[in-house]
Amino acid sequence: DLLKNELLKMESDFKDYSEGEICISVEQWKQLLDDKEIFPKEHLELLGRFYLAENHATTCSDLAKEDGAKSLPYHESIIKIGKNITEKLHLPNLNRKDGENHYWPVLFYGRFLISGTYEWQMRPELVEAYTMYCQNTLISLRNQHDQKEAEEADDDVLLKKAKDRSERPVSSRI
């Protein structure tokens, strides 16, 4: 635990990669969350998974691992959302060092982790809007999570029982 805590201290802090150029109010976020072209159900659910993570922050790799999937579709969805919001609100284009457009900072702050992955944290105004506007999505996500945990626990219990039985000495009767 001590080593883990020391490693965590070495990780970078979350940074606003828009350098203050993205200023979306809670009210604007609520309107965006209501826009089905920007936030269809699957995008609201993806954002909800960030919301439910500790400090409203996680990596696409961790989400993919939970789902037994690859992380690229998660990245692509976030980029699509950011691009659509940029166009809808006529936000300034954010450019990476290589000159390419940078869309994820519209929704998130970011930081590098010691593991080499990149963690995104929802912007505070987005968290506030999501809290107020997306209660049904959150309830659904929590129910899905609880059901998945119950199923995994059931599998773990069954596996343990099977292993215990296979390790018992076999007795026979005539």
One Martini backbone bead per residue (centre of mass of N, CA, C, O) as a GRO file, in nm:
protein
  174
    1ASP     BB    1   0.056   0.063  -0.020
    2LEU     BB    2   0.293   0.259  -0.003
    3LEU     BB    3   0.386   0.233  -0.296
    4LYS     BB    4   0.121   0.312  -0.427
    5ASN     BB    5   0.106   0.599  -0.302
    6GLU     BB    6   0.372   0.700  -0.427
    7LEU     BB    7   0.291   0.659  -0.723
    8LEU     BB    8   0.041   0.846  -0.719
    9LYS     BB    9   0.208   1.108  -0.658
   10MET     BB   10   0.357   1.094  -0.948
   11GLU     BB   11   0.119   1.168  -1.078
   12SER     BB   12  -0.051   1.361  -1.255
   13ASP     BB   13  -0.248   1.612  -1.284
   14PHE     BB   14  -0.516   1.752  -1.374
   15LYS     BB   15  -0.586   1.890  -1.702
   16ASP     BB   16  -0.658   2.169  -1.905
   17TYR     BB   17  -0.635   2.127  -2.255
   18SER     BB   18  -0.788   2.409  -2.328
   19GLU     BB   19  -0.680   2.651  -2.167
   20GLY     BB   20  -0.982   2.789  -2.107
   21GLU     BB   21  -1.163   2.768  -2.385
   22ILE     BB   22  -1.366   2.589  -2.222
   23CYS     BB   23  -1.704   2.731  -2.159
   24ILE     BB   24  -1.947   2.543  -2.007
   25SER     BB   25  -2.240   2.547  -1.882
   26VAL     BB   26  -2.475   2.386  -1.712
   27GLU     BB   27  -2.708   2.465  -1.900
   28GLN     BB   28  -2.569   2.376  -2.162
   29TRP     BB   29  -2.531   2.082  -2.080
   30LYS     BB   30  -2.830   2.014  -2.051
   31GLN     BB   31  -2.895   2.068  -2.350
   32LEU     BB   32  -2.696   1.862  -2.464
   33LEU     BB   33  -2.809   1.608  -2.313
   34ASP     BB   34  -3.094   1.651  -2.477
   35ASP     BB   35  -2.934   1.592  -2.739
   36LYS     BB   36  -2.967   1.315  -2.949
   37GLU     BB   37  -2.728   1.374  -3.149
   38ILE     BB   38  -2.507   1.389  -2.921
   39PHE     BB   39  -2.691   1.209  -2.691
   40PRO     BB   40  -2.734   0.923  -2.710
   41LYS     BB   41  -2.779   0.667  -2.510
   42GLU     BB   42  -2.483   0.551  -2.537
   43HIS     BB   43  -2.347   0.824  -2.453
   44LEU     BB   44  -2.478   0.857  -2.178
   45GLU     BB   45  -2.366   0.588  -2.067
   46LEU     BB   46  -2.069   0.645  -2.099
   47LEU     BB   47  -2.068   0.898  -1.921
   48GLY     BB   48  -2.181   0.746  -1.670
   49ARG     BB   49  -1.920   0.581  -1.619
   50PHE     BB   50  -1.756   0.824  -1.539
   51TYR     BB   51  -1.937   0.928  -1.315
   52LEU     BB   52  -1.915   0.651  -1.135
   53ALA     BB   53  -1.642   0.704  -1.098
   54GLU     BB   54  -1.386   0.792  -0.935
   55ASN     BB   55  -1.395   1.129  -0.966
   56HIS     BB   56  -1.502   1.106  -1.260
   57ALA     BB   57  -1.266   0.882  -1.336
   58THR     BB   58  -1.113   0.729  -1.633
   59THR     BB   59  -1.045   0.474  -1.859
   60CYS     BB   60  -1.089   0.319  -2.154
   61SER     BB   61  -0.944   0.061  -2.073
   62ASP     BB   62  -1.118  -0.004  -1.824
   63LEU     BB   63  -1.387  -0.020  -1.967
   64ALA     BB   64  -1.306  -0.242  -2.165
   65LYS     BB   65  -1.230  -0.455  -1.957
   66GLU     BB   66  -1.513  -0.479  -1.830
   67ASP     BB   67  -1.632  -0.564  -2.134
   68GLY     BB   68  -1.434  -0.720  -2.320
   69ALA     BB   69  -1.278  -0.492  -2.487
   70LYS     BB   70  -1.193  -0.231  -2.679
   71SER     BB   71  -1.093   0.115  -2.660
   72LEU     BB   72  -1.146   0.266  -2.930
   73PRO     BB   73  -1.461   0.314  -2.923
   74TYR     BB   74  -1.447   0.507  -2.683
   75HIS     BB   75  -1.275   0.723  -2.809
   76GLU     BB   76  -1.455   0.777  -3.057
   77SER     BB   77  -1.703   0.873  -2.899
   78ILE     BB   78  -1.572   1.114  -2.758
   79ILE     BB   79  -1.484   1.260  -3.013
   80LYS     BB   80  -1.764   1.291  -3.135
   81ILE     BB   81  -1.886   1.457  -2.912
   82GLY     BB   82  -1.680   1.691  -2.917
   83LYS     BB   83  -1.728   1.771  -3.211
   84ASN     BB   84  -2.033   1.831  -3.191
   85ILE     BB   85  -2.006   2.054  -2.978
   86THR     BB   86  -1.818   2.240  -3.130
   87GLU     BB   87  -2.019   2.292  -3.362
   88LYS     BB   88  -2.274   2.382  -3.203
   89LEU     BB   89  -2.101   2.615  -3.021
   90HIS     BB   90  -1.856   2.736  -3.166
   91LEU     BB   91  -1.584   2.634  -3.092
   92PRO     BB   92  -1.272   2.618  -3.054
   93ASN     BB   93  -1.007   2.479  -3.188
   94LEU     BB   94  -0.822   2.214  -3.078
   95ASN     BB   95  -0.468   2.161  -3.062
   96ARG     BB   96  -0.223   1.972  -3.109
   97LYS     BB   97   0.112   1.951  -3.155
   98ASP     BB   98   0.049   1.816  -3.454
   99GLY     BB   99  -0.238   1.987  -3.538
  100GLU     BB  100  -0.456   1.829  -3.441
  101ASN     BB  101  -0.752   1.773  -3.336
  102HIS     BB  102  -0.910   1.830  -3.004
  103TYR     BB  103  -1.198   1.684  -2.829
  104TRP     BB  104  -1.196   1.571  -2.530
  105PRO     BB  105  -1.163   1.855  -2.367
  106VAL     BB  106  -1.465   1.929  -2.369
  107LEU     BB  107  -1.528   1.701  -2.127
  108PHE     BB  108  -1.221   1.693  -2.017
  109TYR     BB  109  -0.982   1.606  -1.815
  110GLY     BB  110  -0.623   1.522  -1.781
  111ARG     BB  111  -0.399   1.225  -1.730
  112PHE     BB  112  -0.118   1.064  -1.639
  113LEU     BB  113  -0.020   0.743  -1.571
  114ILE     BB  114   0.203   0.518  -1.460
  115SER     BB  115   0.091   0.292  -1.664
  116GLY     BB  116   0.048   0.485  -1.943
  117THR     BB  117  -0.216   0.594  -1.915
  118TYR     BB  118  -0.529   0.773  -1.969
  119GLU     BB  119  -0.711   1.007  -1.776
  120TRP     BB  120  -1.053   1.097  -1.740
  121GLN     BB  121  -1.227   1.401  -1.634
  122MET     BB  122  -1.495   1.546  -1.560
  123ARG     BB  123  -1.637   1.826  -1.581
  124PRO     BB  124  -1.796   1.999  -1.338
  125GLU     BB  125  -2.041   2.100  -1.510
  126LEU     BB  126  -2.111   1.819  -1.616
  127VAL     BB  127  -2.163   1.683  -1.350
  128GLU     BB  128  -2.395   1.865  -1.261
  129ALA     BB  129  -2.580   1.813  -1.504
  130TYR     BB  130  -2.591   1.504  -1.481
  131THR     BB  131  -2.714   1.493  -1.199
  132MET     BB  132  -2.983   1.644  -1.286
  133TYR     BB  133  -3.056   1.490  -1.578
  134CYS     BB  134  -2.944   1.157  -1.540
  135GLN     BB  135  -3.097   0.959  -1.338
  136ASN     BB  136  -3.200   0.721  -1.515
  137THR     BB  137  -2.926   0.635  -1.621
  138LEU     BB  138  -2.798   0.578  -1.343
  139ILE     BB  139  -2.992   0.362  -1.251
  140SER     BB  140  -2.938   0.168  -1.484
  141LEU     BB  141  -2.630   0.138  -1.438
  142ARG     BB  142  -2.647   0.031  -1.148
  143ASN     BB  143  -2.815  -0.218  -1.215
  144GLN     BB  144  -2.613  -0.345  -1.412
  145HIS     BB  145  -2.380  -0.361  -1.210
  146ASP     BB  146  -2.521  -0.535  -0.994
  147GLN     BB  147  -2.584  -0.773  -1.183
  148LYS     BB  148  -2.294  -0.835  -1.267
  149GLU     BB  149  -2.187  -0.889  -0.982
  150ALA     BB  150  -2.380  -1.120  -0.916
  151GLU     BB  151  -2.291  -1.306  -1.147
  152GLU     BB  152  -1.992  -1.318  -1.064
  153ALA     BB  153  -2.039  -1.427  -0.782
  154ASP     BB  154  -2.179  -1.684  -0.867
  155ASP     BB  155  -1.941  -1.794  -1.029
  156ASP     BB  156  -1.739  -1.796  -0.794
  157VAL     BB  157  -1.896  -1.985  -0.610
  158LEU     BB  158  -1.914  -2.225  -0.806
  159LEU     BB  159  -1.610  -2.259  -0.848
  160LYS     BB  160  -1.536  -2.313  -0.553
  161LYS     BB  161  -1.713  -2.562  -0.515
  162ALA     BB  162  -1.583  -2.729  -0.737
  163LYS     BB  163  -1.297  -2.728  -0.622
  164ASP     BB  164  -1.363  -2.851  -0.346
  165ARG     BB  165  -1.477  -3.118  -0.459
  166SER     BB  166  -1.216  -3.203  -0.626
  167GLU     BB  167  -1.029  -3.210  -0.349
  168ARG     BB  168  -1.172  -3.435  -0.236
  169PRO     BB  169  -1.187  -3.728  -0.120
  170VAL     BB  170  -1.255  -4.035  -0.242
  171SER     BB  171  -1.533  -4.235  -0.178
  172SER     BB  172  -1.628  -4.577  -0.132
  173ARG     BB  173  -1.889  -4.816  -0.203
  174ILE     BB  174  -2.027  -5.155  -0.174
   0.00000   0.00000   0.00000
